[in-house]
Coordinates of C-alpha atoms in Angstrom, one line a residue:
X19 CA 77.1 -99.9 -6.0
X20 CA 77.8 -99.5 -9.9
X21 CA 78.5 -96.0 -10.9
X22 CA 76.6 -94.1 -12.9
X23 CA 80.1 -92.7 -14.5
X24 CA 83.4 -94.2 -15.3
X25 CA 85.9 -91.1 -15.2
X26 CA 88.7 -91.9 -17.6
X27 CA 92.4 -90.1 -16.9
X28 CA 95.0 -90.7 -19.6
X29 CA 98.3 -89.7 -17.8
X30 CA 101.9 -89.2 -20.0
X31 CA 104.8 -87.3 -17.5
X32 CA 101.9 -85.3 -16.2
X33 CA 102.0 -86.4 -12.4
X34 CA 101.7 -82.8 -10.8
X35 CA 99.0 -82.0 -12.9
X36 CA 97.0 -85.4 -12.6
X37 CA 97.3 -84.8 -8.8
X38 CA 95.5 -81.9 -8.8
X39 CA 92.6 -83.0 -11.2
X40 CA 92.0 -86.2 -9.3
X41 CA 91.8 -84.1 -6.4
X42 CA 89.4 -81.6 -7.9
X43 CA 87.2 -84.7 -8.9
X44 CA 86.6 -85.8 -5.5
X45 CA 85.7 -82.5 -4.2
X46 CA 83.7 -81.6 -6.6
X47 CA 81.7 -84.8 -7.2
X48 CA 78.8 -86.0 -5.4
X49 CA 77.2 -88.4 -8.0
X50 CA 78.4 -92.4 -8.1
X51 CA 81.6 -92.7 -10.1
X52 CA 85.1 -94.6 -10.8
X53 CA 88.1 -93.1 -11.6
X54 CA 90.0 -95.1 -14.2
X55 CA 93.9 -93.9 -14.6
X56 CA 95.7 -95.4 -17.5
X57 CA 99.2 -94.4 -17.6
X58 CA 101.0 -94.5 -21.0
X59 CA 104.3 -95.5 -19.7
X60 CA 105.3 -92.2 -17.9
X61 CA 108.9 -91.9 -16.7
X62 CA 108.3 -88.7 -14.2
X63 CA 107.3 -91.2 -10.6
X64 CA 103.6 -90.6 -11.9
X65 CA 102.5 -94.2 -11.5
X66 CA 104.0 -93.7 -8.2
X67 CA 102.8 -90.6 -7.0
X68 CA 99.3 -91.3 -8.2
X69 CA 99.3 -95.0 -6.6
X70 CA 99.9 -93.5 -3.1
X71 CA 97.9 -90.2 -3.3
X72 CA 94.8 -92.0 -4.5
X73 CA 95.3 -95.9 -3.5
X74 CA 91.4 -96.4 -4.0
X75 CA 91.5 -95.7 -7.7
X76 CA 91.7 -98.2 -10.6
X77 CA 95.7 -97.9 -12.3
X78 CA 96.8 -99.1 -15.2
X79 CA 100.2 -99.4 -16.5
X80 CA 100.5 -99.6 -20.0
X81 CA 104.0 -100.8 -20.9
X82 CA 104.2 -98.1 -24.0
X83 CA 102.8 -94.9 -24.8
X84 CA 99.6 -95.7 -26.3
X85 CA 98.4 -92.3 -27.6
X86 CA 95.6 -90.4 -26.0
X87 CA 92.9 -92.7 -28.1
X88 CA 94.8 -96.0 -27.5
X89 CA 95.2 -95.2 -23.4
X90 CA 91.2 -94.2 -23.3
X91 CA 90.5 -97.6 -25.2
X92 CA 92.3 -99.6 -22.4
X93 CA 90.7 -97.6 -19.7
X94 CA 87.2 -98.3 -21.1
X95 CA 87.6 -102.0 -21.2
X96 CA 87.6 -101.7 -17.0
X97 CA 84.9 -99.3 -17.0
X98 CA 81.4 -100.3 -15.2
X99 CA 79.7 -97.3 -15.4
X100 CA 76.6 -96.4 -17.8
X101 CA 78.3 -92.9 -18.8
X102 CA 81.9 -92.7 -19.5
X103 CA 83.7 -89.3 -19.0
X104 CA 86.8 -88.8 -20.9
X105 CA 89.0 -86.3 -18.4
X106 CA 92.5 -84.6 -19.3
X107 CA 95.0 -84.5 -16.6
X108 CA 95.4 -80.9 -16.7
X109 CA 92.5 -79.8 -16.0
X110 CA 90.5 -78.5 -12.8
X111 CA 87.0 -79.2 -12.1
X112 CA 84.8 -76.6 -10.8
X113 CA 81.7 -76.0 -9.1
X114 CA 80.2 -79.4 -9.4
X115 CA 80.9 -79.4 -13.4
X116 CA 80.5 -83.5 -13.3
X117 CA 76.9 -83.8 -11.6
X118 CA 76.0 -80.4 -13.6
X119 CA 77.2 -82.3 -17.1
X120 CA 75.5 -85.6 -15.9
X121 CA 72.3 -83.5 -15.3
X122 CA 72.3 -82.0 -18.4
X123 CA 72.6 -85.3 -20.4
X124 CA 69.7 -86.7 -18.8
X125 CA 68.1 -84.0 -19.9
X126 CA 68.9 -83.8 -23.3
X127 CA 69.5 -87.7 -23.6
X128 CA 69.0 -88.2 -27.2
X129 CA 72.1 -86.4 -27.8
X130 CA 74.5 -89.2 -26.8
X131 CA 77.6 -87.4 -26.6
X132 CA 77.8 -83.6 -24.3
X133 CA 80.2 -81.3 -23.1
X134 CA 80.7 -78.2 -20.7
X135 CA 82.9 -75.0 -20.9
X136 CA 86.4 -74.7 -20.5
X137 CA 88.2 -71.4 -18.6
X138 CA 92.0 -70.5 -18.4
X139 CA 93.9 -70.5 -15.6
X140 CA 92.6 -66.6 -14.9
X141 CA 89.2 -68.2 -15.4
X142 CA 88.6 -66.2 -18.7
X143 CA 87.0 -67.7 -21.6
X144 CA 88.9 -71.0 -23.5
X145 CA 87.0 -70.9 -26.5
X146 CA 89.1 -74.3 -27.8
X147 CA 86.2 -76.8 -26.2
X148 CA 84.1 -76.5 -29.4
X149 CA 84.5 -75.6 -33.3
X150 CA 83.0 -77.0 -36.4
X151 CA 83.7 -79.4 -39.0
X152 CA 86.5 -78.0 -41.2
X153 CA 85.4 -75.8 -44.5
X154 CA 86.5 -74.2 -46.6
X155 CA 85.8 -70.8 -45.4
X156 CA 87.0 -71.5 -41.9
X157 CA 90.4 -73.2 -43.7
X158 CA 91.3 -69.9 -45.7
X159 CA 90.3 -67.7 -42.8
X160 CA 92.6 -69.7 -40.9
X161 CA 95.1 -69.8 -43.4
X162 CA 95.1 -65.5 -43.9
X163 CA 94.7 -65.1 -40.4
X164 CA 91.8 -63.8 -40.2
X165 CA 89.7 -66.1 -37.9
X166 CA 92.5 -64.6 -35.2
X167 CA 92.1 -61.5 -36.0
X168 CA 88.7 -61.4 -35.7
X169 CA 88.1 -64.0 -33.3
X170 CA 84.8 -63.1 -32.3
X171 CA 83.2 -62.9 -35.7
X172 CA 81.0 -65.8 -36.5
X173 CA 81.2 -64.9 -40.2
X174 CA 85.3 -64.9 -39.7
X175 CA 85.5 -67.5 -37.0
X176 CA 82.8 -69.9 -37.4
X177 CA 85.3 -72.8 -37.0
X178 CA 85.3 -72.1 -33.0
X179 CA 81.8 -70.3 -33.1
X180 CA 83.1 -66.8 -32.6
X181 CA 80.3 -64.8 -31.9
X182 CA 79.0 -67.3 -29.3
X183 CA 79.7 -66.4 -25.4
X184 CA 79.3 -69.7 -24.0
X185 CA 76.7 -68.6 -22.0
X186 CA 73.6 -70.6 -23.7
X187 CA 72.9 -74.3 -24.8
X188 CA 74.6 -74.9 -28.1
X189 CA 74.8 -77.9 -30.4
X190 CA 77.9 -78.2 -32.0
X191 CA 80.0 -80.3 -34.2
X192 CA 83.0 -81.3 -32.5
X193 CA 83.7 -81.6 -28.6
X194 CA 87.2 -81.5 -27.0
X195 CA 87.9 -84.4 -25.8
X196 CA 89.4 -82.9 -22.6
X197 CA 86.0 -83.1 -21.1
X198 CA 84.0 -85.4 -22.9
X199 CA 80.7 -87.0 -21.8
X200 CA 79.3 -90.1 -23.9
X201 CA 77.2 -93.1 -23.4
X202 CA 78.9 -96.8 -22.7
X203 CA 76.1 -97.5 -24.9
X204 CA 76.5 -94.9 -27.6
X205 CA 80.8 -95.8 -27.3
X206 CA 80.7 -99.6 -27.9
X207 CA 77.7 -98.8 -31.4
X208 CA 80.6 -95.9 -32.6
X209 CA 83.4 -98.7 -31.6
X210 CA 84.5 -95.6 -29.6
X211 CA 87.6 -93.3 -30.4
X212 CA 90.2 -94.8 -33.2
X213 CA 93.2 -95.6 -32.3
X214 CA 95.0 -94.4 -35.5
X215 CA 94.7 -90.8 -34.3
X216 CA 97.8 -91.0 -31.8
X217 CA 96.6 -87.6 -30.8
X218 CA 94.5 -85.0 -31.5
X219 CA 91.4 -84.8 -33.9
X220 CA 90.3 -88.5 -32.2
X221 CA 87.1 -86.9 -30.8
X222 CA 86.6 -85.1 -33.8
X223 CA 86.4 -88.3 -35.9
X224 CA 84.5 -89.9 -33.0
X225 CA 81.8 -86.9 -33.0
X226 CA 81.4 -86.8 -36.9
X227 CA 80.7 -90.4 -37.0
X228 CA 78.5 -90.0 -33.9
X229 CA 76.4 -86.9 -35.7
X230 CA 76.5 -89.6 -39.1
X231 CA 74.6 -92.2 -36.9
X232 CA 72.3 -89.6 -35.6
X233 CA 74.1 -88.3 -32.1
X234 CA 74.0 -84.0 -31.6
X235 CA 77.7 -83.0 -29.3
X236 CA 76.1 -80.7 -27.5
X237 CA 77.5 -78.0 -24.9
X238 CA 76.1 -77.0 -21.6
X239 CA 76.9 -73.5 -19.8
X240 CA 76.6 -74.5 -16.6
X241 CA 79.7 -77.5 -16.8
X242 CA 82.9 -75.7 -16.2
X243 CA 86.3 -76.5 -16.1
X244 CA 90.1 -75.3 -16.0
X245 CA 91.6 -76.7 -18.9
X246 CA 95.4 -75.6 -18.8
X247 CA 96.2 -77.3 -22.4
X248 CA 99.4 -79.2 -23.8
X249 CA 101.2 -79.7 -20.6
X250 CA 102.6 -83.3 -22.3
X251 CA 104.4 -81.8 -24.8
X252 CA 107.8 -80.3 -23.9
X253 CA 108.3 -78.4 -27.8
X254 CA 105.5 -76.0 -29.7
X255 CA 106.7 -77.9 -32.6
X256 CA 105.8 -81.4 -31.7
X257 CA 102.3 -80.4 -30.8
X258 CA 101.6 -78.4 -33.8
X259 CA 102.6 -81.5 -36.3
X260 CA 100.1 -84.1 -34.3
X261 CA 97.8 -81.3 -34.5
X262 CA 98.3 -81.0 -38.3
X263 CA 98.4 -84.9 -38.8
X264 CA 95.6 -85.2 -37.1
X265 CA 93.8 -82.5 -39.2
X266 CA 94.7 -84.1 -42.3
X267 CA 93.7 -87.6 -41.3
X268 CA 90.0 -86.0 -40.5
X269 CA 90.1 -84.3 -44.0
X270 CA 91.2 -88.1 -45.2
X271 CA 88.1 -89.9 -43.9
X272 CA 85.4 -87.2 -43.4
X273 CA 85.5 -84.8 -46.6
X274 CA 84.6 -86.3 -50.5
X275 CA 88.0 -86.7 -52.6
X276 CA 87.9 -83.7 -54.7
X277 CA 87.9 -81.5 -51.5
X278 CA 90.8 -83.0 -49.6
X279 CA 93.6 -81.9 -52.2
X280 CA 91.9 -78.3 -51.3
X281 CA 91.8 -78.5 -47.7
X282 CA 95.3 -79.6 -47.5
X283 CA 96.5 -76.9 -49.2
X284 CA 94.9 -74.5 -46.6
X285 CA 97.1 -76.4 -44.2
X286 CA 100.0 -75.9 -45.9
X287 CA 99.4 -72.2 -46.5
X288 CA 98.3 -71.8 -42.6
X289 CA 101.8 -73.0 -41.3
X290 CA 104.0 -71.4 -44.5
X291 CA 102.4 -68.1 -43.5
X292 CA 103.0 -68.5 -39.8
X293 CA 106.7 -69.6 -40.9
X294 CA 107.1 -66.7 -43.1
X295 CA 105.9 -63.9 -40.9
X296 CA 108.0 -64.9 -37.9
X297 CA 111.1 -65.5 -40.5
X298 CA 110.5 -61.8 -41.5
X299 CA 109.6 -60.1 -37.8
X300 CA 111.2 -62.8 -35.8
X301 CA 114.3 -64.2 -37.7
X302 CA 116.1 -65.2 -34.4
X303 CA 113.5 -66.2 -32.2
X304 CA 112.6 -69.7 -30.8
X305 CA 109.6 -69.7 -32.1
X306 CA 110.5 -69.1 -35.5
X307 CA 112.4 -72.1 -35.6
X308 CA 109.8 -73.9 -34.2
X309 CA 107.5 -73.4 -37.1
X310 CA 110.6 -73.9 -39.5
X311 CA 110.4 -77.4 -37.4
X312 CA 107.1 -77.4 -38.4
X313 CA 107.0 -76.3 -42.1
X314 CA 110.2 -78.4 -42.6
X315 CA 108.0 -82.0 -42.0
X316 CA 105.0 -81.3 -44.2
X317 CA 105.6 -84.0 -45.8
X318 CA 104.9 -86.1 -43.1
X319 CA 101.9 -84.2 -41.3
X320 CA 100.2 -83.8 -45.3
X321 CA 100.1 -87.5 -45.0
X322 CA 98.1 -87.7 -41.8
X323 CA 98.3 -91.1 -39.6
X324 CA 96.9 -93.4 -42.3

């Protein structure tokens, strides 16, 4: 029988924690599906360790690490369902959050691309499943702190729609990508999620052009997931300069020319200001150093992946 939806796992040294969401999956699951694993040339036994805990799924084995866009990409071209679900290895499904966010698209099946909630670990509220394009205003707020500070301000933290509880329907800009419903259909007309982005910011361009061509991301309350976050990166600072790239390549393709020198100044004030406050409270701490990593390569990150 075809399934209805291809589940697609990208897996990088992540073998504990791709155990446990495959296992979640088929508990939790009841409607027809694949599970599609493409690993992006792990060297923790993954391939292993998946291959004999879950012999019935479809493995791949990509000879190099292809990024989290690259590894979906392969994992797509084996895919035979009509919906394709893009799944991060560290999460947890809950509660039958697959059928519930299949249900919801065919309710709301114009929209072409939805999502569902994500919880922490302690099952509180992970706000980082949804936010808006970048502007200006969310950029400075950002920059000065102040979307942190208060975090559940819409006015001061619109970027992740701060005074929202998660609790109704919402259409948003951008979906995380860590649980990610779209159309095959809908995927192969956007030419899906561009490699160029190694990592991060991918499903941001992919939603932007999706809303461009007419496609609402939209959220559903009742789809809800653990989503433990970052677990393939072993330093704070690595993650924080894809994160940046990949900011700067969205401001590159998505925002008119006379904005980006703007926008990418935010940037740059964001991390100086995180740099700066930990070198004057923190002088001797890891993390310090860390953003002094960070800080140190804007040269590269201001560039983004183009």
């Amino acid at each position: 029988m075809k399934p209805l939806v291809s589940i697609i796992l990208v897996s990088y040294n992540t073998a504990e924690h791709s155990l446990r969401a495959l296992n979640s999956v088929q508990e939790q699951t009841q409607v027809a599906y694949e599970i599609i694993v493409v690993d992006n040339h792990s060297t923790d036994h993954s391939v292993e360790l998946i291959r004999n805990s879950f012999p019935s799924i479809q493995l791949i084995e990509s000879t190099k690490n292809l990024g989290f866009a690259g590894g979906v990409r392969l994992g797509v071209t084996q895919a035979q369902g009509t919906y394709l679900l893009l799944l991060n290895p560290d999460t947890l499904v809950l509660d039958g959050a697959i059928d519930q966010l299949l249900h919801f698209a065919e309710q709301y099946p114009h929209h072409g691309i939805w999502g569902g909630v994500t919880l922490n670990n302690d099952l509180s509220l992970n706000t980082q499943h949804a936010w808006s394009k970048p502007d200006f205003s969310s950029l400075l707020f950002s920059a000065l702190g102040l979307s942190k500070l208060f975090s559940s301000s819409c006015l001061f933290n619109h970027a992740n729609y701060g005074c929202w509880q998660r609790d109704t329907v919402k259409e948003v800009d951008i979906l995380s990508g860590c649980f990610f419903l779209i159309t095959r259909k809908v995927w192969d007309q956007l030419g899906g999620l561009d490699p160029t982005f190694f990592m991060y910011a991918e499903e941001a361009d992919l939603c932007l052009r999706a809303k461009a061509q007419g496609y609402q991301p939209i959220v559903t309350p009742t789809a809800r997931i653990i989503h433990h976050g970052g677990v393939s990166h072993s330093r704070f600072s690595g993650k924080q300069i894809k994160l940046l790239t990949g900011k700067v390549e969205l401001i590159n393709r998505h925002m008119s020319a006379w904005k980006q020198p703007i926008y990418k100044f935010l940037l740059w004030l964001y991390v100086f200001n995180k740099y700066l406050l930990h070198r004057l409270f923190k002088p001797k701490s890891e993390q310090t150093q860390e953003w002094q990593t960070v800080y140190q390569a804007r040269s590269n990150w201001l560039k983004g992946y183009s």
